[in-house]
Amino acid sequence: MNGAESLITTLVNNGVTMCFTNPGTSEMHFVAALDEVEGMRCVLCLFEGVVTGAADGFARIAERPAATLLHLGPGLGNGLANVHNAKKGHVPMINVVGDHATYHLQYDAPLTSDIEGIARPVSHWVLTSSEPADIARDAAEAVRQAGHDQVATLVLPADVSWGDNPNGAAPAVAIPGPAPVPAERLQRAVTLLGNGKRTGILLGGRHISDTQTLLLSRIGRASGARVLTETFPARVRRGAGTGVLERLPYLAELAIDSLKDLEQLILVGADSPVSFFAYPDVASVIPPAGCDELLLAAPGEDIEQALEFLLEALDAVDVSPDTYPLQVPDLPSGALDANSVAQALAHYLPENAVVVDEGITSGLACFPLTANARPHDWLNQTGGAIGWGLPAAVGAALAAPERKVICLEGDGSAMYTVQALWTMAREQLDVTVVIFNNRKYSILELEFARTGARGGKPGPKAASSLDIGSPDMDFVAMARGMGVAASCATTAEEFNTQLEAALASGGPSLIDARVPPLQLG
Amino acid sequence: MNGAESLITTLVNNGVTMCFTNPGTSEMHFVAALDEVEGMRCVLCLFEGVVTGAADGFARIAERPAATLLHLGPGLGNGLANVHNAKKGHVPMINVVGDHATYHLQYDAPLTSDIEGIARPVSHWVLTSSEPADIARDAAEAVRQAGHDQVATLVLPADVSWGDNPNGAAPAVAIPGPAPVPAERLQRAVTLLGNGKRTGILLGGRHISDTQTLLLSRIGRASGARVLTETFPARVRRGAGTGVLERLPYLAELAIDSLKDLEQLILVGADSPVSFFAYPDVASVIPPAGCDELLLAAPGEDIEQALEFLLEALDAVDVSPDTYPLQVPDLPSGALDANSVAQALAHYLPENAVVVDEGITSGLACFPLTANARPHDWLNQTGGAIGWGLPAAVGAALAAPERKVICLEGDGSAMYTVQALWTMAREQLDVTVVIFNNRKYSILELEFARTGARGGKPGPKAASSLDIGSPDMDFVAMARGMGVAASCATTAEEFNTQLEAALASGGPSLIDARVPPLQLG
């Protein structure tokens, strides 16, 4: 077996059976090996940002990493933003980046670049395989690294791929479960919860499960602590029957105000909250000065076990959680805006749907309005690099073909990786895309004001830089051009009909929802 | 004046008056400053790959660098592939990458990343400005670095942008012209040309001018040396009246065969030619073993002066060049294929047009068939990272609004940065885009065979990975969705009519040319 076959076999032996690809010449032996090795599904994407975003979405729902196949340094560069998002969200990913043959690098051919250098800022682990005989060992190590919710990037020179590998493939590696939280920290948390101070518990991490929401809600009721989630956890279970938790606001000013009375903050799978960006007159740190913080559990540690421990230590195993009752709103009518979209979404949201949220400003209304909807998973943008939503929806739909995936997308953010629509059509994925087409970088109008630049009032050039309505973008045309059924909604009634039909279709659909921009102030 | 105003003023003082942008929150003070400082034109792009590719195309035609404005590490990552192409093509570029405020970095907010680490592999020079008082000096240094045909990347923290800069802006820096070629090398070249051995002269670099083609043709006639250009010089003047030079073939097998009889190779603004990729049974190095090589002039040195010296030393100032006569072919008829597209292009190619060539396999016929067309400039893909063509056409059209720009694009490569169409519409650029829509990664079918993977015959999964015709892409719909007039051609007659109309329109147009894939073997 050659190096590529050894690599793919090792990945399959370890349950890595999905590979998102955009290959080039240096990866042709890997591509050839897909037909020699059983068990690896391969999904072609037209751009590497789709490849890496799909791998992220897949891993969030499948709870196991996907592989990517990328073409040298520039291919990795094209996919870098969504690797960044995965890294920030503790989402595992195994990137295989083809390179020139080892002996060819010295000639500095046009596509030669420092692949490891490009990979390192967005990977937890980077290695270049140097011999076909090593590739199974190296692939197994990549699997092990990804097993710790990390991004592993393996550079595969063409001659390592095509060379004969006498060692065959590696078997399944043992991936330990999440590490238990040390007793010392557990005790410290119990002490904090019992000292009578105003306490918050902030939950985050790669997957806030139903169980976790319920446990934390019960802890809150038993201890009197406020119970919150991060603003953008990678995946969170929501809707009817889940535990009631506050979401920390995105805007630093609001988040700071929300936490201003806390004396103690216990972090569970979450980092200490900070402002997304810096602003001239806003603090970077969200909790108030003097707030005592405890990192109870890091993202890779056993969060459920820690929460269960606290519940028992509080002598509260009989305390029931505060849960969201099912409340499905009526359908909206009249003019279409972000709120009516949110209301229709809450009305139709199918049981166990996956919502991929890159709706930016227009998506803001969707989150609160779906709190009482049928139970579902919500995926958030974890790294702030836009162009994640459409690709992540591709990956989520492939991970759970039996579930409905709904992708909430800003018009601006959709255009970073709009090529994802083609893969949705090619694979006939059950994804409903809602484009909030407000013809603005609306978030940047808000942010411009917040930074106080030019007194918060854009001049003509700045205003033009935030305006993407000239020319107007027709997402129906673009979607159809890539094989996705699409329609345009300008009233709530139109949107209702189209959303119902899209969800019933079983295949990919796009709704170009013409909404007014967010009203500031 | 704040840091951003100091930066922009310094750039404008140095003739950097075009900025391609895709900003975010951390760049809002830069955006605001565009309205405070006179003289900087700012062109919005929907994706950073368009930003950097446009900067490349602009610099090639304007002969001066453009600036880019990018949003932190992920924004730079999105634009990385076209920065790579510029670097490989010796095309100057000044990247301004916004970052969090310096004091905010310690908090590892979601968009925090090692920007310098991402920038270094694709930049000749990287610097993070650390104080508002330094930004003018740092910007002047970026201009100086770009003045040497280099990629300069300046990281601009938000507080350096918004902070008060008591030092104001920097004046124009002196950029020295190309360095003269040392006499020793000139003499060595004269010796080689006089020793009776079989000699080739390979010309390359950022801009092969009319003058250079004529000088080299005369040197060839006077010395008996073969005169060639690199396969992919960044910009080359061609067509009627230019000097006749061979183009080194792309396929290593053909290039090796072409040079196999050479005993000496003189490199003028070109590196020693190597295979674009490595293949199991093909040499990496193109010239034959034992071929004596002389690097007469590096890309940044004074190529014209060196060629003039050789001509005089050969006592050949009276030798006239071999030039291409004007020969405009008749219009093609019948079925549409890559050859009929090329013939129609040669027929209609307007005087002084700029051709941006990312036609990949289908574009192959266009180059030889336009050798005798009206004089024009031809821009090549210099780094092999596809997704360059449409953005480069944006930049070229902005650099020369009075010239017709024709962009030859493969369907696969078009989809990497298809968002460029929107900027063409927004700025009403005089660009005619021809998409060779053959529904294949045709180059990869060829490369798969060349690598010998699986005996050169793709299995079903591999074949599927090279097939982008399922679903079929409708570029007319996509172009219209972004505001660009478009039409589809399935016969030569349709293509002729559409090309004539597109060139006459004065604005952006796209022709979706349905052509069969390259026939192999």
Coordinates of N, CA, C and O in Angstrom, one line a residue, chain B residues 11 17 43 53 56 62 82 97 129 184 234 247 271 301 317 363 381 431 437 464 472 477 485 495:
Chain B
L11 N 0.7 57.2 2.5 CA 0.5 56.4 1.3 C 0.3 57.3 0.1 O 0.9 57.1 -0.9
T17 N -2.5 55.4 -4.2 CA -3.8 56.1 -4.1 C -5.0 55.2 -4.4 O -6.1 55.7 -4.6
V43 N -12.0 50.9 -3.0 CA -12.9 50.0 -3.8 C -13.2 48.8 -2.9 O -12.3 48.1 -2.4
G53 N -6.2 40.0 -5.0 CA -6.1 39.8 -6.4 C -6.2 41.0 -7.2 O -5.5 41.3 -8.2
D56 N -3.1 43.0 -7.0 CA -2.1 42.4 -7.9 C -2.3 43.0 -9.3 O -1.4 43.5 -9.9
A62 N -0.7 49.4 -13.5 CA -0.4 50.8 -13.1 C 1.1 51.0 -12.9 O 1.5 52.1 -12.9
N82 N -3.9 35.0 -3.2 CA -3.5 36.0 -4.2 C -2.3 36.9 -3.7 O -1.6 37.5 -4.6
V97 N -3.2 45.3 7.5 CA -4.1 44.3 8.2 C -4.4 44.9 9.6 O -3.5 45.1 10.4
S129 N 2.9 47.9 13.6 CA 3.1 49.2 14.1 C 2.7 49.3 15.5 O 1.6 48.8 15.9
E184 N 30.6 42.4 -14.6 CA 31.2 41.0 -14.6 C 30.2 40.1 -15.3 O 30.6 39.2 -16.1
A234 N 4.7 37.7 -15.3 CA 3.5 38.4 -14.8 C 2.8 39.3 -15.8 O 1.6 39.3 -15.8
R247 N 7.6 30.7 -26.2 CA 7.2 30.6 -24.8 C 7.6 29.2 -24.3 O 7.3 28.2 -24.9
D271 N 14.0 32.9 -13.2 CA 14.7 31.9 -12.4 C 15.0 30.7 -13.4 O 14.3 30.6 -14.4
E301 N 16.5 43.7 -11.3 CA 17.7 44.5 -11.9 C 17.3 45.1 -13.3 O 16.2 44.8 -13.8
V317 N 23.7 46.6 -33.3 CA 22.7 47.7 -33.2 C 22.0 47.9 -34.5 O 20.9 48.4 -34.5
G363 N -7.8 27.7 -21.9 CA -7.2 28.9 -22.4 C -5.9 28.7 -23.2 O -5.4 29.6 -23.8
Q381 N -0.9 33.9 -14.6 CA -1.0 33.4 -13.2 C 0.4 33.0 -12.8 O 1.1 32.2 -13.3
V431 N -14.8 45.3 -18.3 CA -14.2 44.0 -18.3 C -15.1 43.0 -19.0 O -16.3 43.0 -18.7
N437 N -16.7 27.1 -19.7 CA -17.5 26.3 -18.9 C -17.5 24.9 -19.5 O -18.3 24.5 -20.4
S464 N -15.3 11.5 -9.7 CA -16.3 12.5 -9.2 C -15.6 13.7 -8.6 O -16.2 14.8 -8.7
D472 N -24.7 21.3 -12.8 CA -24.2 22.2 -13.9 C -24.2 23.6 -13.3 O -25.2 24.0 -12.6
A477 N -26.7 33.1 -14.6 CA -27.5 33.4 -13.5 C -26.6 34.0 -12.4 O -27.0 35.0 -11.7
A485 N -24.1 42.0 -16.6 CA -24.8 41.5 -17.8 C -24.1 40.2 -18.3 O -22.9 40.1 -18.3
F495 N -21.1 33.0 -29.9 CA -20.0 33.5 -29.1 C -19.4 34.8 -29.8 O -19.1 35.8 -29.2

